[in-house]
Coordinates of C-alpha atoms and ligand atoms in Angstrom, one line a residue:
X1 CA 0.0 0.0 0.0
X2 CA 1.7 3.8 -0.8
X3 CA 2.8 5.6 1.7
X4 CA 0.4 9.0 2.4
X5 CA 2.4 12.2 2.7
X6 CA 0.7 14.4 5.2
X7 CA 2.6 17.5 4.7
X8 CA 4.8 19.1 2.0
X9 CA 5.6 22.1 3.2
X10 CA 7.2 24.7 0.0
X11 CA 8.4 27.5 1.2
X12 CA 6.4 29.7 -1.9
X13 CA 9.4 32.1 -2.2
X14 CA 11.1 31.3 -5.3
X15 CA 15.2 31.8 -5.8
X16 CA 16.3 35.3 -7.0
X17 CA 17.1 34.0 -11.0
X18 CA 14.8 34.3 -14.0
X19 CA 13.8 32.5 -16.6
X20 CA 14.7 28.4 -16.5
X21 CA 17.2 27.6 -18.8
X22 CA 17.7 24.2 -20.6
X23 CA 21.0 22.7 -18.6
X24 CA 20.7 20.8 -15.7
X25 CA 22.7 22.6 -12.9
X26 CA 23.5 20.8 -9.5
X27 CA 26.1 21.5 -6.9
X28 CA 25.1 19.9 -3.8
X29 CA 25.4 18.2 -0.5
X30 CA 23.1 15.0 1.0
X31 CA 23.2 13.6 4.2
X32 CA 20.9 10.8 5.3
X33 CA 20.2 8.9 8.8
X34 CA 18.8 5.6 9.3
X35 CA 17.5 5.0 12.8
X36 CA 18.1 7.6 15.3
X37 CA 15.4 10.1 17.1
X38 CA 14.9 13.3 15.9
X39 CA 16.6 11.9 12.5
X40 CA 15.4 15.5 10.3
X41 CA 17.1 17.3 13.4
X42 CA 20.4 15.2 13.0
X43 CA 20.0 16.0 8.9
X44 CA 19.8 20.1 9.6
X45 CA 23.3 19.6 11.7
X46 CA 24.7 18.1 8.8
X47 CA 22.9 20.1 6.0
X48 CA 24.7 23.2 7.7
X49 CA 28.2 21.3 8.0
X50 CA 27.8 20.8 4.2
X51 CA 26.3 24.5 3.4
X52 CA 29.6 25.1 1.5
X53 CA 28.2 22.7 -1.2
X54 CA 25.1 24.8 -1.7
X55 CA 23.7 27.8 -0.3
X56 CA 20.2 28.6 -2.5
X57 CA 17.8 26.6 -1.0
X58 CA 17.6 22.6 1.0
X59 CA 15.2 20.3 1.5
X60 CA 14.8 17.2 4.0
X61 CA 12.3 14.4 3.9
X62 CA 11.8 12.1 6.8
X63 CA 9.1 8.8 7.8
X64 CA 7.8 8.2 10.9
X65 CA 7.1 4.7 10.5
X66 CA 3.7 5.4 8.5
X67 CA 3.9 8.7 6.7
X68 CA 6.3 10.7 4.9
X69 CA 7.0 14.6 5.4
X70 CA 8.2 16.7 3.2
X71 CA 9.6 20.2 3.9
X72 CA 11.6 22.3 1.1
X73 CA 12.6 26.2 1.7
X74 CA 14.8 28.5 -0.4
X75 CA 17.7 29.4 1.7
X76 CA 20.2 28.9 4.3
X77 CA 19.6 25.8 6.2
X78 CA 20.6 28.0 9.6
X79 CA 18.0 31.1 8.6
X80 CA 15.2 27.9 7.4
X81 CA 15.1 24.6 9.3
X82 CA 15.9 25.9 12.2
X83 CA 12.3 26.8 13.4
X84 CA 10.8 24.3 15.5
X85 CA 7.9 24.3 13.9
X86 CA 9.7 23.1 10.8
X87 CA 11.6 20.5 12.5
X88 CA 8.4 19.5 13.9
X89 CA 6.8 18.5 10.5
X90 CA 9.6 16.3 10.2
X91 CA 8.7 13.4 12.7
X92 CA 10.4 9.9 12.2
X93 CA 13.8 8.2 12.9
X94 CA 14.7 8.3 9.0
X95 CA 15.8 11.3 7.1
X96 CA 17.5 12.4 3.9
X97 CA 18.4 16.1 3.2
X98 CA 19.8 17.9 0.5
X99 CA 21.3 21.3 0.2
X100 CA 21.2 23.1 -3.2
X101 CA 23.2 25.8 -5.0
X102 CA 21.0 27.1 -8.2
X103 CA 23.0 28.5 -10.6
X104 CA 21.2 31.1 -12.9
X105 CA 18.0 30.0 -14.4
X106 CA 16.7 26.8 -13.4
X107 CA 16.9 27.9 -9.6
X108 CA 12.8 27.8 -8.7
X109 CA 11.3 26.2 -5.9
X110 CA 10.3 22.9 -8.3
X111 CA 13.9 22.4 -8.5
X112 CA 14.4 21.8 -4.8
X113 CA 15.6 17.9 -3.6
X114 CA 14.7 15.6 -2.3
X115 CA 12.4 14.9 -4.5
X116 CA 9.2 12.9 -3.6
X117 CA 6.7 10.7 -5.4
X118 CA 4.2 7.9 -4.4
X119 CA 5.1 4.9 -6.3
X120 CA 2.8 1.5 -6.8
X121 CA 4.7 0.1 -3.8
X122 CA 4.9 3.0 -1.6
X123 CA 7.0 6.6 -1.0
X124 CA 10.4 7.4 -2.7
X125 CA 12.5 10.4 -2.1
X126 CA 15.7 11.2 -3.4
X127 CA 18.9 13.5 -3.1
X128 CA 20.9 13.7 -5.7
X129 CA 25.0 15.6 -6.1
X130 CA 26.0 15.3 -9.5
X131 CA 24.9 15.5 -13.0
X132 CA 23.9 13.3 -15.1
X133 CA 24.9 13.6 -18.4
X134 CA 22.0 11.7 -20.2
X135 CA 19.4 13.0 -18.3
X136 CA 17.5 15.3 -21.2
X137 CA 17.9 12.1 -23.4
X138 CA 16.3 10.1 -20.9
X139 CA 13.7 12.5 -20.2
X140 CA 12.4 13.0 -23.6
X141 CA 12.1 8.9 -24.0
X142 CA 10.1 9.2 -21.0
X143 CA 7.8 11.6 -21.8
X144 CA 7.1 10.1 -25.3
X145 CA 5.5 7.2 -23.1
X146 CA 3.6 9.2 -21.5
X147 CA 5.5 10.8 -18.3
X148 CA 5.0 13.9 -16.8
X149 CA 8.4 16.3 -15.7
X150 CA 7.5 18.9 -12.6
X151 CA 10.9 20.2 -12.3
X152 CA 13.7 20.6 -14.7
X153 CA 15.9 19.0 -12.9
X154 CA 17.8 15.7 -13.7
X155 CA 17.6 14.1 -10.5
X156 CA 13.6 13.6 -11.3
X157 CA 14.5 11.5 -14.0
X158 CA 15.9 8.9 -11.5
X159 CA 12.7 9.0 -9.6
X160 CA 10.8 8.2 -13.3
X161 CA 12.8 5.0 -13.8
X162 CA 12.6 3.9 -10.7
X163 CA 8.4 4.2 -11.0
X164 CA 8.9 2.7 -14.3
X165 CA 10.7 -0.3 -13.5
X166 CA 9.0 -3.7 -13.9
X167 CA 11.1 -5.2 -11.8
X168 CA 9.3 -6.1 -8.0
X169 CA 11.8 -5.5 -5.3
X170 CA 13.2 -2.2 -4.4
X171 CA 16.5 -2.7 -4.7
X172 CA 16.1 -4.4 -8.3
X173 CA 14.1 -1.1 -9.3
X174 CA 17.0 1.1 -8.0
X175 CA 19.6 -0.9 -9.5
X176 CA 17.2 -0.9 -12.8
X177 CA 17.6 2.6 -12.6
X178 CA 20.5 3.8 -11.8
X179 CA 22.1 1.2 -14.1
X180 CA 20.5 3.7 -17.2
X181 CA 21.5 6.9 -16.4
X182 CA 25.3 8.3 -16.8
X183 CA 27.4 11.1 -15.5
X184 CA 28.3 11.6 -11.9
X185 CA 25.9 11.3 -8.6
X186 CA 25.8 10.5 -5.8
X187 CA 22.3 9.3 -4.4
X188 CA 20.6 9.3 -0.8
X189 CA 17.2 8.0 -1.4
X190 CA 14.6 6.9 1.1
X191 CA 11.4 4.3 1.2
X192 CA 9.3 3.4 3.9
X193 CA 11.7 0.8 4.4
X194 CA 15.3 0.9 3.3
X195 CA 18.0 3.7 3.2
X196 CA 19.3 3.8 0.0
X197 CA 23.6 5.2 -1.0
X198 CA 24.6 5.0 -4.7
X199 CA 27.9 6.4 -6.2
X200 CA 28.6 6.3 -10.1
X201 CA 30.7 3.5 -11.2
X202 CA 33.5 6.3 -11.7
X203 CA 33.2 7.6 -8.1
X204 CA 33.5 11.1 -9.4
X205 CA 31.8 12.8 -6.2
X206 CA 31.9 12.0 -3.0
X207 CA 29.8 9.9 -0.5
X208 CA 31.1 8.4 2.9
X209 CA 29.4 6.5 5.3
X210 CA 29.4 6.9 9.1
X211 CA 28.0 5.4 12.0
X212 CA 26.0 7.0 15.1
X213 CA 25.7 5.2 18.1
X214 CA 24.5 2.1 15.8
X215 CA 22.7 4.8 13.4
X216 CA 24.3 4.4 9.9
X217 CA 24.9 7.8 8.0
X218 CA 25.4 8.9 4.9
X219 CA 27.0 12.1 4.3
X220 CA 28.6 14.0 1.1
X221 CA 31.5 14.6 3.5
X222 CA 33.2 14.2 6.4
X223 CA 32.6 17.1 8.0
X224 CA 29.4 16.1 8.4
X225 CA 29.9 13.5 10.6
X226 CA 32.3 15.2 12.6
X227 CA 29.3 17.8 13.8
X228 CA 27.2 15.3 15.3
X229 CA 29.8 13.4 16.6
X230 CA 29.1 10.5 14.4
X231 CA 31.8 7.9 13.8
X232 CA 33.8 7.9 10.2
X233 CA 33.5 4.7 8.6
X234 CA 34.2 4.4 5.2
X235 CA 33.8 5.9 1.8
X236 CA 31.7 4.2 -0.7
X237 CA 33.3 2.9 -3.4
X238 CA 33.2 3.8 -6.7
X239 CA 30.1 1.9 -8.0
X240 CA 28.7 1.1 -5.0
X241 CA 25.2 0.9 -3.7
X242 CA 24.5 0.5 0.3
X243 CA 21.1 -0.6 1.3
X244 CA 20.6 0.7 5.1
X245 CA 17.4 -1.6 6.6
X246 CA 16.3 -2.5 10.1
X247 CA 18.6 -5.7 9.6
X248 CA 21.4 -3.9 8.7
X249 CA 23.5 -2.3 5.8
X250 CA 24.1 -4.5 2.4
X251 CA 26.4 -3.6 -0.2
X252 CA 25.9 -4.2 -4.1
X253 CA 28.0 -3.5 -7.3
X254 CA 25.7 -2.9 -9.7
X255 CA 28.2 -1.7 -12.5
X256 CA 30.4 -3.1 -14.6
X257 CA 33.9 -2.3 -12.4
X258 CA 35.3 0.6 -14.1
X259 CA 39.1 3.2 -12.5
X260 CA 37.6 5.7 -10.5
X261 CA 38.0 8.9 -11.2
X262 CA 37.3 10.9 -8.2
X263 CA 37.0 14.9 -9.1
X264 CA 40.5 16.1 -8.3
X265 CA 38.5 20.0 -8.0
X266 CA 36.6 18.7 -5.0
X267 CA 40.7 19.0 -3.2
X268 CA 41.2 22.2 -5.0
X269 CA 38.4 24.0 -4.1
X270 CA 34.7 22.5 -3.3
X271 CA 35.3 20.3 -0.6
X272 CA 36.0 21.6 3.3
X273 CA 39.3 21.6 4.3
X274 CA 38.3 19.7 7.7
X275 CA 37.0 16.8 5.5
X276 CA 38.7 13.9 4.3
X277 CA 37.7 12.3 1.3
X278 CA 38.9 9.5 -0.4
X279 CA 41.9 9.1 2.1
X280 CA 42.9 12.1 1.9
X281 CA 42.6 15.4 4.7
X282 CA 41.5 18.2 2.1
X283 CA 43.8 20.7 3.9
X284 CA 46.9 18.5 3.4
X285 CA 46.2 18.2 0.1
X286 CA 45.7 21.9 -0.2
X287 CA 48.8 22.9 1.9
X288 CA 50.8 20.2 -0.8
X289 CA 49.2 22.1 -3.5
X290 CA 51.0 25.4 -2.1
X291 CA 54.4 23.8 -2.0
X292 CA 54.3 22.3 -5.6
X293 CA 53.2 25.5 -6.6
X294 CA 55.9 27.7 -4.9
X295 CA 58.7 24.9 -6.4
X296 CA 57.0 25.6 -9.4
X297 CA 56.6 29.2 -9.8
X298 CA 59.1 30.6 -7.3
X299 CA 58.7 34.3 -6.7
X300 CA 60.8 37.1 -5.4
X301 CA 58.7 38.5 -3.0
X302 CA 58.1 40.3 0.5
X303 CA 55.0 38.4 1.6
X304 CA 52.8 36.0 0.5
X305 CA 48.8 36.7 0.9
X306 CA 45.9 34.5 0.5
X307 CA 42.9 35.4 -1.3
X308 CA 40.4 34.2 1.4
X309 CA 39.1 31.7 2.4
X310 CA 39.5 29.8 -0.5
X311 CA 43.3 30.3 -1.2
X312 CA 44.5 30.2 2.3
X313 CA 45.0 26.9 2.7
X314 CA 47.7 26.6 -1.0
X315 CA 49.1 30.0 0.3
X316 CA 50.1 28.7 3.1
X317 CA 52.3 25.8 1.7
X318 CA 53.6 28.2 -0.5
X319 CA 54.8 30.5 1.9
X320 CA 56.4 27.7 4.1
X321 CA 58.0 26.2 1.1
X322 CA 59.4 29.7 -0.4
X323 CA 60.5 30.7 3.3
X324 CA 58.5 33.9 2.4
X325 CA 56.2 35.0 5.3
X326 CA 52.3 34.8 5.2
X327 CA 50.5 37.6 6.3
X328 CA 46.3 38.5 6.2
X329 CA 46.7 41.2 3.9
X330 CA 43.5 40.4 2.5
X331 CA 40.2 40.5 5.0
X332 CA 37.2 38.7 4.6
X333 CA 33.9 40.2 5.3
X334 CA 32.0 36.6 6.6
X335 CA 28.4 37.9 6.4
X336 CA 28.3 38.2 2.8
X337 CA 28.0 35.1 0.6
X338 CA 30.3 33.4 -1.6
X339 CA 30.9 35.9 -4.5
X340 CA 30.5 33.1 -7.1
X341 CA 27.0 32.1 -5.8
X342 CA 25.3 34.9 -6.7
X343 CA 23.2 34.9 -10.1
X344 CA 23.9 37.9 -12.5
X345 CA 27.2 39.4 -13.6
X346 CA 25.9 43.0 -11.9
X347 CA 25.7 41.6 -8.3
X348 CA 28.8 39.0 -8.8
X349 CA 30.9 41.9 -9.7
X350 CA 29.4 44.0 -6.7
X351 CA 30.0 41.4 -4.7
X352 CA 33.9 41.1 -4.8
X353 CA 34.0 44.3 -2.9
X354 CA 31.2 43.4 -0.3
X355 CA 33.2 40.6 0.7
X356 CA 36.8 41.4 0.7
X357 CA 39.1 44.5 1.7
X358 CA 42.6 44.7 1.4
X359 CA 45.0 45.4 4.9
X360 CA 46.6 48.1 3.8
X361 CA 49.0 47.9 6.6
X362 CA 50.2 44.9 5.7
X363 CA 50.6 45.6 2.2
X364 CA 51.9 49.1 1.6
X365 CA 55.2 49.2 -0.7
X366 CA 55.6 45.7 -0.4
X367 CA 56.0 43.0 -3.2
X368 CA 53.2 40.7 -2.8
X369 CA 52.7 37.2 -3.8
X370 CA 48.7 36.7 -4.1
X371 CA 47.5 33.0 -3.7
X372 CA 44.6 31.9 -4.7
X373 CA 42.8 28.7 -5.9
X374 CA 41.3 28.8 -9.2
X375 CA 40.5 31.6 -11.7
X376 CA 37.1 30.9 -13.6
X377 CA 36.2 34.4 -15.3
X378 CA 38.6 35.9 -14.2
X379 CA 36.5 38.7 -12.3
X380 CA 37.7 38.0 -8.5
X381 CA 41.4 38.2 -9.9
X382 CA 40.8 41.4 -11.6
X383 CA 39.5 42.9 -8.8
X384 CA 41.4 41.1 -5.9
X385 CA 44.1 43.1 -7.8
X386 CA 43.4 46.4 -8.5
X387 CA 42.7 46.4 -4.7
X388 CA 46.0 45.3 -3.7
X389 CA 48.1 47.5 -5.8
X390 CA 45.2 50.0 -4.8
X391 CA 46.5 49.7 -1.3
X392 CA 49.9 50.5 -2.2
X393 CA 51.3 47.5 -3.0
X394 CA 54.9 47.8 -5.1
X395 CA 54.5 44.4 -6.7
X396 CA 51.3 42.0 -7.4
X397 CA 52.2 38.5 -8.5
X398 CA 49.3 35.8 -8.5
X399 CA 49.8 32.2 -8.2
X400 CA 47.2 30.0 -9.2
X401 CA 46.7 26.9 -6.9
X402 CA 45.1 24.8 -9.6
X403 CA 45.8 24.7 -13.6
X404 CA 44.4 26.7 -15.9
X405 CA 40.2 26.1 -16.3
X406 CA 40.0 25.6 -19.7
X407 CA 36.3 23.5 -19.7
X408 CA 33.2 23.4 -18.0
X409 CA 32.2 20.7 -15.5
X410 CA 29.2 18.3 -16.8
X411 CA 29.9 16.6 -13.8
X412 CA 27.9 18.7 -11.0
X413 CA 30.2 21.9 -10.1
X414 CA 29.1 24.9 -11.4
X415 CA 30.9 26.3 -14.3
X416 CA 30.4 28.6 -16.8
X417 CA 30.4 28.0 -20.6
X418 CA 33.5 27.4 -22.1
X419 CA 33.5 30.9 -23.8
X420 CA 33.2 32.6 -20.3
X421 CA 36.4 30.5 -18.9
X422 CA 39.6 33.3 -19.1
X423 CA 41.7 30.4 -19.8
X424 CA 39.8 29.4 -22.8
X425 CA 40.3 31.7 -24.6
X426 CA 43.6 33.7 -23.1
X427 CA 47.4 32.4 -22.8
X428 CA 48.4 33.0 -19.9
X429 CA 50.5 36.0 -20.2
X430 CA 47.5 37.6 -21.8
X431 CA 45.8 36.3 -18.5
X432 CA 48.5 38.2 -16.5
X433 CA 47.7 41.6 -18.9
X434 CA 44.0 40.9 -18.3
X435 CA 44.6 40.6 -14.2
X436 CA 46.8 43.1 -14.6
X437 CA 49.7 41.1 -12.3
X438 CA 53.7 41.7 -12.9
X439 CA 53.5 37.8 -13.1
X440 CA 51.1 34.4 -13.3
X441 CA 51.4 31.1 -12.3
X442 CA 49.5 27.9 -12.5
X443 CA 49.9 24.7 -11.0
X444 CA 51.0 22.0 -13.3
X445 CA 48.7 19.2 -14.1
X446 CA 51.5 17.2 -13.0
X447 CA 51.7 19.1 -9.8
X448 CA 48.6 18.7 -8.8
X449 CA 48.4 15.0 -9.2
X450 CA 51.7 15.0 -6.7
X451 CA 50.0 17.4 -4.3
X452 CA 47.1 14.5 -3.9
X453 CA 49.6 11.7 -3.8
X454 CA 50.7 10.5 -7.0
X455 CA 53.7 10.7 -9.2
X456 CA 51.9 12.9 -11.7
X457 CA 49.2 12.2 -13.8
X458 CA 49.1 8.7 -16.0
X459 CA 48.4 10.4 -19.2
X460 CA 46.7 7.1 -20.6
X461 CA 44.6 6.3 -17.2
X462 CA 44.2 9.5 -15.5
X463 CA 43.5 8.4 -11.8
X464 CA 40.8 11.4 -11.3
X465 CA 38.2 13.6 -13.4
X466 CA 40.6 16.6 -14.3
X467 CA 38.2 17.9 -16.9
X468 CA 37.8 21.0 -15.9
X469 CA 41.5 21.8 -16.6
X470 CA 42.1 18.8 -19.3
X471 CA 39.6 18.8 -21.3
X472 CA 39.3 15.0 -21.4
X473 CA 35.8 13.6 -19.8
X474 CA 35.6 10.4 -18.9
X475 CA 32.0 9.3 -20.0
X476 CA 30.1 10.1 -22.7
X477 CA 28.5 13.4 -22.7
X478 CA 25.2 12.1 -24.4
X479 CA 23.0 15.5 -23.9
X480 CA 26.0 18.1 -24.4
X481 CA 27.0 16.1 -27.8
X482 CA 26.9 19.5 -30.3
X483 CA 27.2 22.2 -27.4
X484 CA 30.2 25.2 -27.7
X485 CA 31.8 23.2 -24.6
X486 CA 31.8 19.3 -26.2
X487 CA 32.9 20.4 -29.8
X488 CA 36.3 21.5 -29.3
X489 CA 36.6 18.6 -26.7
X490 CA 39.4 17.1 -29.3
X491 CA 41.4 20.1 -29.7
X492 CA 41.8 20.6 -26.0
X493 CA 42.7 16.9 -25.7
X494 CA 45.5 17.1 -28.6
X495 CA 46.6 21.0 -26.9
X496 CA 45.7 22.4 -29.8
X497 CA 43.6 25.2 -28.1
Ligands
LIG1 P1 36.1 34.3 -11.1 O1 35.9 35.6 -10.5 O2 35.0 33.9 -12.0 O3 37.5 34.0 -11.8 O4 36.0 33.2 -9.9 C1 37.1 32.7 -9.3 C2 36.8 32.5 -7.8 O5 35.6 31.7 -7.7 C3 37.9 31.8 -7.1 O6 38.4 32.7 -6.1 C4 37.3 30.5 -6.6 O7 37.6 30.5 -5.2 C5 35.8 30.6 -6.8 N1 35.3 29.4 -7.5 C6 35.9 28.7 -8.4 N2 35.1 27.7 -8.9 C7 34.0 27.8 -8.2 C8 32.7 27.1 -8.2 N3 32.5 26.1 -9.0 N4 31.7 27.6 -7.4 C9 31.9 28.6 -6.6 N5 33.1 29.3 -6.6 C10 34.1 29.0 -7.4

């Protein structure tokens, strides 16, 4: 018998961004308990842990033994599901949550996971990081039988298959499912009976698994776990599905075994630094990155300065490695947003200044080495500088802590078209001109693979999903096939930009 949902609560508000557009955007974080009181409480403490993943709106769905409850607002999980009267709709000792960054266009309410349906054999919701890369292709199939879209997202496709399935058990649907659809995700799904992980055979975002007090987890990241004080237990692996039950947790390869490819940008940039995934403390990694940069791009300088937050980390290796001291001479104002997140080019420029001021103290007639970790547009560069040299530095020379981003993501982090990435269409001197530095430097491919562990990067097996700086993505790109971004996918991956 289906499950009844008594309440789905919307908040009505929809996101700031216009008209939908036709991509699929989703930058996320899930978290998921199985068997704990006040589950949907336990999910807001680790919705905020994972905040960094998405700021634009969560949702979290919980079931109480008998019904499902639904609740979905636009904004900060802090400013949203902390009302008690919120967390009160959300009875039961299972929960999934998801937190959302909407990128322009496509950002309404509708959008806004987990999604819910009523299936023939009872409630489904789902939380979805990733993209799925087949997702339109899959849709329209769908909808030529007969199916009916309420978002535009491609995490509602999942939820289609699964209804569609002919297959009887749960677990069969989900595998039925899961096994159609390509691209990256990771999955947090919930019946009225099992707790449902799934990563892509690939692995290319993340999706650990922790343990409270005999209450299994599942969390984007680590940091997650650490605010509830749940216990760390393992990633999932790379193709992996994990089926939590009253019994007990079950593990299932439903995919052929492929490499992984773990997304070396979740160390660069996306992840927290207090999280560990894949093995791997974030911070480390970024602290490694700073050192292979500094022996890369050595710099005669006075001081090195992070851009913060999201450089400090590299800037610090760097200044450690190049015996160069690190000073603040950058301050972060921590009650605006991330710059990036906001949609429209007016209020992202705006928004450089809202959020960051130089110390002119610390920088006056000085030769300054700026560090930060990735340049996209190129917009916080161009301003970081003209600030710095505004406060009377003598010398401005930015190292990059990541290589040049020469493509967009498919794969679930936010990116802009190809045409809108500074390295795509600039060398990097003209970069520098653009920036408006005495000198630019990027981390080496090469580099970057050392800073996470390897020797450098196996040219015919790359160990991650570098295709944000490479160029080479490793599936198929079945809805992009024709896009700006896919066509010049084979002069990128012979260099010949
Ligand atoms: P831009 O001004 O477009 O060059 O953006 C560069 C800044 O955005 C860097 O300081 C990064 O910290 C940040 N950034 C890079 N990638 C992303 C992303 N996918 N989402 C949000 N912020 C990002």
């Amino acid at each position: 018998m289906a499950d009844s949902v008594i309440g789905i609560h919307d908040d009505d508000r929809e996101t700031s961004a216009g008209e939908a557009d036709d991509h699929f955007h989703d930058e996320c974080g899930v978290f998921g308990i199985f068997g704990r009181q006040d589950a949907a409480a336990i999910v807001t403490l680790g919705l905020h842990a994972l905040q960094h993943r998405g700021q634009e709106a969560a949702g979290i769905v919980s079931y109480d033994g008998s019904q499902f409850h639904v609740e979905r607002h636009v904004g900060l999980i802090g400013d949203t599901f902390t009302k008690q009267s919120v967390i009160d709709r959300l009875q039961g000792t299972r929960s999934i949550g998801h937190t959302r960054y909407a990128t322009t266009g496509g950002a309404g309410l509708r959008n806004v996971q987990p999604f819910f349906a009523e299936l023939s054999d009872g409630g489904l919701a789902i939380a979805h990081n990733g993209n799925i890369t087949n997702a339109m292709t899959v849709q329209r199939a769908l909808q030529k039988q007969g199916a009916i879209f309420s978002s535009t997202s491609d995490t509602e496709t999942i939820l289609h298959l699964v209804a569609t399935s002919k297959q009887r058990d749960t677990n069969a649907r989900f595998v039925e499912a899961v096994r159609q659809i390509e691209g990256a995700f990771s999955l947090v799904a919930l019946t009225s009976k099992k707790m449902i992980g799934c990563r892509d055979p690939l692995g290319i975002r993340p999706l650990v698994l922790g343990d409270l007090d005999g209450a299994w987890i599942l969390a984007s990241e680590t940091c997650a776990l650490d605010i509830i004080g749940a216990r760390f237990v393992r990633d999932l692996k790379p193709g992996e599905m994990v089926v939590v039950t009253t019994s007990g947790i079950e593990s299932h390869f439903p995919f052929e075994p492929a490499k992984s490819r773990f997304c070396i940008f979740e160390y660069v940039y996306f992840a927290r630094p207090d999280s560990s995934v894949e093995g791997r403390n974030v911070y480390d990694v970024r602290k490694k990155i700073g050192v292979e940069l500094a022996r890369e791009s050595p710099v005669d300088a006075d001081i090195v300065v992070p851009v913060p937050d999201s450089g400090t980390p590299a800037a610090i290796g760097f200044s450690q490695e190049a015996g160069l001291p690190f000073e603040l001479g950058i301050i972060r104002n921590h009650y605006v947003g991330r710059t990036f997140i906001s949609p429209g080019d007016s209020i992202r420029h705006m928004g450089v200044k809202l959020k960051h001021n130089a110390n002119r103290r610390m920088i006056e007639g000085k030769r300054v080495v700026l560090v930060d970790d990735s340049i996209v547009r190129g917009t916080t560069s161009q301003k970081i500088v003209q600030m710095v040299r505004e406060a009377g530095a003598k010398e401005v020379h930015m190292r990059i802590a990541s290589p040049p981003t020469r493509a967009s993501c498919f794969y679930g982090v936010d990116t802009p078209e190809k045409a809108k990435l500074l390295a795509s269409r600039m060398s990097v001197e003209e970069m520098a001109d653009f920036i408006r530095v005495d000198s630019l430097g990027f981390l080496s491919i090469d580099g970057l693979y050392r800073a996470v562990g390897e020797t450098g990067r196996d040219a015919q097996a790359p160990q991650f999903c570098d295709a944000c700086f490479s160029g080479e993505y490793p599936t198929r790109l079945l809805d992009f096939e024709g896009a700006d971004n896919v066509r010049s996918l084979s002069l990128l991956a012979t260099g010949g930009q």
